[in-house]
Amino acid sequence: MNTGIRTGIVTFLFTDVEGSTRLWEREPRMPAALERHDALARAAVEANRGTVVKTLGDGLHAVFADPLDALLASVALQKAIADPSATNGVVLRVRCGMHAGAVEQRDNDYFGSVVNRAQRVMDAGHGGQVLMSRAVATLVEDRLPVGVALRDLGEVRLRNLASPEHVFQVMHRELRLDFPPLRSLEAAPTNLPQQVTSFIGRERELEEIGRLLPQTRLLTLVGTGGIGKTRLLLQLAANLVGRYRDRVWYVDLAPIDDPALVPSALAGVWGLTEVAGAPLLETICEHARSQQTLVLLDNCEHVLIACAGLANALLRAGPEVGILATSREPLRTAGERTYMLPALHLPDPKSDLATFVRADAVRLFVERARLQQPDFAVSPQHLPAVAKICTRLDGIPLALELAAARVGTLSVETIAARLDDRFGLLKRGDRMAMPRQQTLKALIDWSYDLLDATEKSLFARLSVFASGWTLDAAEAVCADGALAQSDVLDVLDRLVQKSLVVVHEAEERYGFLETIRDYARNRLTDSGQTEPLRARHHRYFLALAEAAEPSWRGRIDELRWLRSLEAEHANLRAALHWSIEQPGLVANAVRLCGALGHFWRVRGHWREGRDWCSDALRKDAGASPNDVRAKALLSAAMMNARLGETSAAEALAVQALALAREAGNRVLEASALNSLSTVLSDHGNFGRAHRMLEEAVAINRELGNRAWESINLGNIGELYADQGDFVAAQAPLEQALALSREIGSESLEAMALSSLGRLAERRGDHGEARAMLTQALAIYRELGSPAEEVEQMRMLAGVCIACGEPASAAHYLYEALATSRDLGFRGSIVKCFDDMVGLAIEVAAHERAGHFQGACQRLREITGVLATPSESESSDRRGSRCRVALGEAAYSAAEAIGRGQSPESVIGNGLAWLETVARNDAVGTAGALVASGDVAGERFSRA
């Protein structure tokens, strides 16, 4: 089956047998008649160069490249079934509808509004009638065959369509010519306002609400201002018009200021007048008793109590009355169900252009931008700016429309760049709209003005959080003498109900849309409370980080803490920034850096952690206590080591060791000895590194610090292994694994498993190596540690190479190299290229191996990442094999090419080559793999 996505201009034909349900019940010959009908319909389509997409009930859906062929197929079908003998003696009356336009094809089916419009054109017709839209008529009117003409039936409003359609009837002397009026919305009058812009997206919401409506008589669409509640309400209503005997009625409550006038608004729509001596609501309820109708109450939030009262009275009086309402908060009346309307689907900036432009937010922005600039389209150059506009405006339809109104005057890049002042930028709305819908600020002012004083206060204070918050955080940071901690939950819940705060139930977190947060932050600034709020925010997140820091030592849920810190990372950044910039608080920034070291290491935030440590330590200038500075220095050393900046890491570790000893802090002393030994071993100074680790082990055993003892033992085992003494390496590594499991530390267990796996691989025990490394990879993936995942994938690639599985090895190395590049893991990038030399030799791509060898050498020089003795030995062996295979001159030339490429270029070429190897499961001939130029290919999806 073809699963590709294609777009193009086509014509659709829909057919349907009128009254087929009745025929099935009354006519025993119907099965045979329908079988003959299906054959005749398919023959008519295929004889006129069409394709049947699928059958639908008692009709079919066909597609044609030429609209004239669709017309001819329709006429042929009508002529073929005109004689009942052709359909087993049963009279079948078939209606046909056609429409043309651009669509998307996927999985042998078609998608888009064109498909829906074609079917609605057919729905408007009667049995024997052939209809077409203006789009089709325009394309065929100059090419009509002899005997065929078109009758203009004018514009009609069709079910499910926001805009009317100009419909034409196909006339032919052998077809019936006179029919009743079309089945249009005009046949079932309603006061729904005509929409002048297209309805975009919301397919999932329409489907979900469609399932909810039969289950309740009162459904309220709830959402923040500008989210598109009214537009969706009107689209739903257009879909539902034919289902209610007494029509669908729209009541716009936005202009009403006095709650007492809410019943009058409905009475005016229904044409009711007050009866002397009777309350108006009583008159309304009396009328509702006999009605089978749907009432739309739009914009209820400012007259909630009155709307709730009206809804309750209507539901009690009229058993066949349904209500569909919109509001920024629920009505909270008996029988109500609510549907929280989300923002439009946002694009993935990393997706290809075809996928990007299908996101609902992009579709809306482009459609509205074309009202200003008819030829506007998203190009690859525009994609980052359009993605930023959609994302920073949270997919809020009104905000996107206001931004699109600037297209033509400003480039999308300029619009995106000016979104920091979104309230100044987005104020060019429809002059005929309600004032609150003409600017982005007015839109949110409307919601803010409906809050009471306590709600306004908490709303502003919550803007101090950078990316959401927990209830505990809100209570700790936002409560004070004016707002009791015990009241925060209740007020927060009211803000959620009013659609100003978003709740993420699965994560037990709350948050703002970015646009709402910007508005709330402006209110906080106006209140003069920013400074005390920032101070409380800073203290809370410093305490959180210090509480989380011991989690990796075991018996505390390490994964829970890691996830918590990741969720709060933006808040932690804000706390760091605040404390670094505030006189007298820099010491707290240094404390934060020390507490976050493990989190940054495991989650791969190396460069960011290094930069925070550098800023905090520089600003602190030695003012903090020695042990506080030593801990931050160790975090900095760890980040620099991970980034391959070993000289800087060594200098920082030396400083940390000196400060720890001055402070008499033996825990930090042992930690500094461990860090320094790691850097020394990377430089090949194994003797000194070993002595430091033995000293660290002694300290940690004395202190009973089994977590650090496990780390020290693991590093001792690694030292032995790097020196080729695999027998001596085994015991300390097994001790490290046993200790990690005894104390219950997942990260230390994975560390020990990884080291044992590497040792097994060096011994040639590939089965054990694969088992150990796979276990370690699974743990690191659960912990969300991309850096460690990279290492396990590299080592598994080595096992696959040794086992003769180059395609699997290439998969692992692709993932490892791509992740290292994306996250800036310089040391890992170097090691990936070292591994790729071995893979290239394995598949006899010796010239490519020479490229990688030269690139690896150059990258080591740039990054300062030195090869261990075992890595150097392996590199020499590989170089010798390449020289034998290529000859000295060719090998030197290949190596020079690798050395001469920029890091960006060599990484890109390496990924492309790995992709080719990974796709070639039967690598036997080197021809496709040896090419010296760039290797192109589709990027395969990541595991």
PDB file of N, CA and C in Angstrom, residues 26 37 47 105 114 122 127 129 231 309 320 360 363 366 432 446 470 576 587-588 642 726 735 843 847 863 915 919:
ATOM      1  N   ARG A  26     -38.255  -2.945   2.834  1.00  0.00           N
ATOM      2  CA  ARG A  26     -39.477  -3.345   2.117  1.00  0.00           C
ATOM      3  C   ARG A  26     -39.225  -4.177   0.860  1.00  0.00           C
ATOM      4  N   HIS A  37     -26.172  -2.176  -9.041  1.00  0.00           N
ATOM      5  CA  HIS A  37     -25.869  -0.743  -8.981  1.00  0.00           C
ATOM      6  C   HIS A  37     -24.374  -0.511  -8.803  1.00  0.00           C
ATOM      7  N   ALA A  47     -14.835   3.776 -16.858  1.00  0.00           N
ATOM      8  CA  ALA A  47     -14.911   4.054 -18.292  1.00  0.00           C
ATOM      9  C   ALA A  47     -14.582   5.513 -18.604  1.00  0.00           C
ATOM     10  N   GLN A 105      -3.338  13.422  -0.215  1.00  0.00           N
ATOM     11  CA  GLN A 105      -3.554  11.990  -0.340  1.00  0.00           C
ATOM     12  C   GLN A 105      -2.602  11.251   0.576  1.00  0.00           C
ATOM     13  N   VAL A 114     -12.002  19.888   0.798  1.00  0.00           N
ATOM     14  CA  VAL A 114     -12.586  19.637  -0.523  1.00  0.00           C
ATOM     15  C   VAL A 114     -13.421  18.366  -0.503  1.00  0.00           C
ATOM     16  N   MET A 122     -23.448  16.729  -2.705  1.00  0.00           N
ATOM     17  CA  MET A 122     -24.326  15.585  -3.007  1.00  0.00           C
ATOM     18  C   MET A 122     -25.510  15.529  -2.041  1.00  0.00           C
ATOM     19  N   GLY A 127     -32.786  12.245  -5.402  1.00  0.00           N
ATOM     20  CA  GLY A 127     -32.547  11.097  -6.246  1.00  0.00           C
ATOM     21  C   GLY A 127     -32.724  11.430  -7.723  1.00  0.00           C
ATOM     22  N   GLN A 129     -30.733  13.501  -9.361  1.00  0.00           N
ATOM     23  CA  GLN A 129     -30.176  14.837  -9.592  1.00  0.00           C
ATOM     24  C   GLN A 129     -28.643  14.780  -9.574  1.00  0.00           C
ATOM     25  N   ARG A 231     -16.123  30.193  17.456  1.00  0.00           N
ATOM     26  CA  ARG A 231     -15.986  29.671  16.084  1.00  0.00           C
ATOM     27  C   ARG A 231     -16.311  28.195  16.028  1.00  0.00           C
ATOM     28  N   GLY A 309     -28.989  30.050  35.649  1.00  0.00           N
ATOM     29  CA  GLY A 309     -30.419  30.032  35.963  1.00  0.00           C
ATOM     30  C   GLY A 309     -31.276  29.784  34.740  1.00  0.00           C
ATOM     31  N   GLU A 320     -37.085  18.268  25.393  1.00  0.00           N
ATOM     32  CA  GLU A 320     -36.344  18.082  24.146  1.00  0.00           C
ATOM     33  C   GLU A 320     -35.523  19.319  23.778  1.00  0.00           C
ATOM     34  N   ASP A 360      -2.405  22.554  12.686  1.00  0.00           N
ATOM     35  CA  ASP A 360      -3.556  23.463  12.666  1.00  0.00           C
ATOM     36  C   ASP A 360      -3.155  24.921  12.874  1.00  0.00           C
ATOM     37  N   ARG A 363      -1.710  26.203   9.666  1.00  0.00           N
ATOM     38  CA  ARG A 363      -2.768  26.349   8.652  1.00  0.00           C
ATOM     39  C   ARG A 363      -3.576  27.626   8.872  1.00  0.00           C
ATOM     40  N   VAL A 366      -1.363  30.762   8.080  1.00  0.00           N
ATOM     41  CA  VAL A 366      -1.164  30.937   6.639  1.00  0.00           C
ATOM     42  C   VAL A 366      -2.445  31.416   5.973  1.00  0.00           C
ATOM     43  N   MET A 432     -14.856  45.616  13.374  1.00  0.00           N
ATOM     44  CA  MET A 432     -16.268  45.306  13.605  1.00  0.00           C
ATOM     45  C   MET A 432     -16.453  44.295  14.733  1.00  0.00           C
ATOM     46  N   TRP A 446     -10.358  41.446  29.592  1.00  0.00           N
ATOM     47  CA  TRP A 446     -11.752  41.019  29.808  1.00  0.00           C
ATOM     48  C   TRP A 446     -11.812  39.942  30.891  1.00  0.00           C
ATOM     49  N   THR A 470       4.118  23.477  41.102  1.00  0.00           N
ATOM     50  CA  THR A 470       3.314  22.527  41.864  1.00  0.00           C
ATOM     51  C   THR A 470       2.504  23.298  42.900  1.00  0.00           C
ATOM     52  N   LEU A 576      18.841  30.599  39.845  1.00  0.00           N
ATOM     53  CA  LEU A 576      20.271  30.842  39.678  1.00  0.00           C
ATOM     54  C   LEU A 576      20.529  32.261  39.180  1.00  0.00           C
ATOM     55  N   ALA A 587      26.379  33.596  47.149  1.00  0.00           N
ATOM     56  CA  ALA A 587      26.727  32.351  47.844  1.00  0.00           C
ATOM     57  C   ALA A 587      25.650  31.297  47.640  1.00  0.00           C
ATOM     58  N   ASN A 588      24.396  31.738  47.543  1.00  0.00           N
ATOM     59  CA  ASN A 588      23.313  30.777  47.299  1.00  0.00           C
ATOM     60  C   ASN A 588      23.390  30.203  45.889  1.00  0.00           C
ATOM     61  N   ARG A 642      33.175  16.104  31.208  1.00  0.00           N
ATOM     62  CA  ARG A 642      32.203  15.520  30.276  1.00  0.00           C
ATOM     63  C   ARG A 642      32.259  16.204  28.912  1.00  0.00           C
ATOM     64  N   PHE A 726      42.867  -7.284  32.972  1.00  0.00           N
ATOM     65  CA  PHE A 726      41.442  -7.583  33.065  1.00  0.00           C
ATOM     66  C   PHE A 726      41.119  -8.431  34.292  1.00  0.00           C
ATOM     67  N   GLN A 735      32.562  -5.641  43.211  1.00  0.00           N
ATOM     68  CA  GLN A 735      32.282  -5.020  44.517  1.00  0.00           C
ATOM     69  C   GLN A 735      31.453  -3.746  44.341  1.00  0.00           C
ATOM     70  N   VAL A 843      33.400  -3.325   7.192  1.00  0.00           N
ATOM     71  CA  VAL A 843      32.647  -3.461   5.936  1.00  0.00           C
ATOM     72  C   VAL A 843      33.527  -3.178   4.725  1.00  0.00           C
ATOM     73  N   GLU A 847      38.836   3.385   2.575  1.00  0.00           N
ATOM     74  CA  GLU A 847      39.052   4.818   2.328  1.00  0.00           C
ATOM     75  C   GLU A 847      38.239   5.651   3.318  1.00  0.00           C
ATOM     76  N   THR A 863      39.590  19.291  20.764  1.00  0.00           N
ATOM     77  CA  THR A 863      38.873  19.172  22.040  1.00  0.00           C
ATOM     78  C   THR A 863      39.787  18.894  23.214  1.00  0.00           C
ATOM     79  N   GLU A 915      24.010   5.967   8.221  1.00  0.00           N
ATOM     80  CA  GLU A 915      22.636   5.678   7.802  1.00  0.00           C
ATOM     81  C   GLU A 915      22.621   4.682   6.653  1.00  0.00           C
ATOM     82  N   ARG A 919      21.051   0.836   6.815  1.00  0.00           N
ATOM     83  CA  ARG A 919      19.968   0.409   5.925  1.00  0.00           C
ATOM     84  C   ARG A 919      20.361  -0.802   5.089  1.00  0.00           C
TER      85      ARG A 919
END
